[in-house]
mmCIF file of C-alpha atoms in Angstrom:
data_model
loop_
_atom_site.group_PDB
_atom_site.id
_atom_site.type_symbol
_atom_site.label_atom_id
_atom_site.label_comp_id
_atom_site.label_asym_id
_atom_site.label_seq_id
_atom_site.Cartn_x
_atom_site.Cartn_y
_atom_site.Cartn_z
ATOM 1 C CA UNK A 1 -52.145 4.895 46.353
ATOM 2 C CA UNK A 2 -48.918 2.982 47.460
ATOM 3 C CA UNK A 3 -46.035 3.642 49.190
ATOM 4 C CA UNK A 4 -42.429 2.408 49.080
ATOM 5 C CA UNK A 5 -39.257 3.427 51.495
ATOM 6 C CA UNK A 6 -35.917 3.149 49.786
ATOM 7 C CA UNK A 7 -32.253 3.847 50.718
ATOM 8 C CA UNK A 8 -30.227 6.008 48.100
ATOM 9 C CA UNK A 9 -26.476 6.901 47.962
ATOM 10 C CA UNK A 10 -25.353 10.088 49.552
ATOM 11 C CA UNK A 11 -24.601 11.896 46.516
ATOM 12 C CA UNK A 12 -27.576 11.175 44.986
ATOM 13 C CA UNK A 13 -29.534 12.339 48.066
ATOM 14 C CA UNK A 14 -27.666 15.579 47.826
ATOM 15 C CA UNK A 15 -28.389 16.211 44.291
ATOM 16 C CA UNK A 16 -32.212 15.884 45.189
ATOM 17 C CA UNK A 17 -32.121 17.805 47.392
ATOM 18 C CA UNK A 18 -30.986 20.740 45.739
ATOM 19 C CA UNK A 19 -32.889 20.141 42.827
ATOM 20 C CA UNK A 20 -36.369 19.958 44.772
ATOM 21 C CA UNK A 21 -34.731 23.451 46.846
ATOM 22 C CA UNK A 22 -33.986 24.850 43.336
ATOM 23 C CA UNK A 23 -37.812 23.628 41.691
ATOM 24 C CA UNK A 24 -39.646 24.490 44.559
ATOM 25 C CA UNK A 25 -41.085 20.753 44.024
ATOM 26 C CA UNK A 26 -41.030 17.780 46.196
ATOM 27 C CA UNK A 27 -39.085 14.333 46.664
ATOM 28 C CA UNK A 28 -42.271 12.416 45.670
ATOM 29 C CA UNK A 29 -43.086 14.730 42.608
ATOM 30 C CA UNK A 30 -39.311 14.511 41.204
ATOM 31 C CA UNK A 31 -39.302 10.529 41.980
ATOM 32 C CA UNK A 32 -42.539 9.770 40.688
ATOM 33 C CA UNK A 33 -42.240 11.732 37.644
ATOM 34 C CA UNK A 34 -38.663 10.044 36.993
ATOM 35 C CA UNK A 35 -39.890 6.501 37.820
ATOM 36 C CA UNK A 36 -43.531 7.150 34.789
ATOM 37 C CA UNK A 37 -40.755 8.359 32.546
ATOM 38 C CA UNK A 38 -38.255 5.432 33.551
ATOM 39 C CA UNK A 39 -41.002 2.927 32.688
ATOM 40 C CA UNK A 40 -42.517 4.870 30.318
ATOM 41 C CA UNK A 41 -45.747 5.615 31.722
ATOM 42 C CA UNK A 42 -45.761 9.475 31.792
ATOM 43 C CA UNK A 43 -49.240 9.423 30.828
ATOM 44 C CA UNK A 44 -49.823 8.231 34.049
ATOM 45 C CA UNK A 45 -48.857 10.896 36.395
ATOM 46 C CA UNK A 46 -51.263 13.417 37.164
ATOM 47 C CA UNK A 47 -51.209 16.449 35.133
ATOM 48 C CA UNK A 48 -50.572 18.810 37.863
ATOM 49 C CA UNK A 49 -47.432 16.906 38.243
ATOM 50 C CA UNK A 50 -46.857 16.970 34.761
ATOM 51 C CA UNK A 51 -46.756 20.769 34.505
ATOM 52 C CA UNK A 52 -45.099 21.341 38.184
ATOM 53 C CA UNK A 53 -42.472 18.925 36.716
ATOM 54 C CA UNK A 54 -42.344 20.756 33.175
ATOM 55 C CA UNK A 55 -42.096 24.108 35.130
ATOM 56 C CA UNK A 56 -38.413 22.454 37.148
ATOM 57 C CA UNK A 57 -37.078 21.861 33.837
ATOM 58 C CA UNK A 58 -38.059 25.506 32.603
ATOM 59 C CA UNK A 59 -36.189 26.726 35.599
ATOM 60 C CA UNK A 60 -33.617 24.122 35.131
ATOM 61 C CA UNK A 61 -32.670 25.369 32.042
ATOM 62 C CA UNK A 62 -32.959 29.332 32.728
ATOM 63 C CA UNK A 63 -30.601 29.066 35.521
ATOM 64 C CA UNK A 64 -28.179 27.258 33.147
ATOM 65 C CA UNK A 65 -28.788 29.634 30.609
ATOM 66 C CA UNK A 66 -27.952 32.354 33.159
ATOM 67 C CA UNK A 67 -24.777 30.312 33.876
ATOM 68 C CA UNK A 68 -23.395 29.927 30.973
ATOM 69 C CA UNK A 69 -24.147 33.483 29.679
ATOM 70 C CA UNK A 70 -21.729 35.225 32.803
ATOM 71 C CA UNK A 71 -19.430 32.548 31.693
ATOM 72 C CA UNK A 72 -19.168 34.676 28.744
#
């Protein structure tokens, strides 16, 4: 397996971070799941990836729900 280092904005950074804190997941899980869809090469990333990466968006979206539901 390869590696790369690479330098992102601030702001980006930031919003990383507190998705992987929110998802429980990690920089190279979010990144690498993001760069297979970018190029469209999902198929490519490990299933257990797949699903840890499915279960951030499940979470995503129930803490959004949750959101906009005491917005009410």
């Amino acid at each position: 397996m390869g590696s790369i280092g690479i330098r992102i904005p601030t702001n980006l950074h930031k919003r990383l971070e507190d998705y992987i804190a929110e998802t429980q997941s990690t920089k190279t899980e979010v990144i690498l799941t993001a760069l297979a869809h970018y190029l469209g090469a999902i198929e490519e990333v490990p299933l257990s990836q797949r699903v840890t990466a499915l279960e951030a968006q499940v979470a995503e979206l129930k803490h959004l729900v949750k959101s906009n539901i005491s917005a009410i």
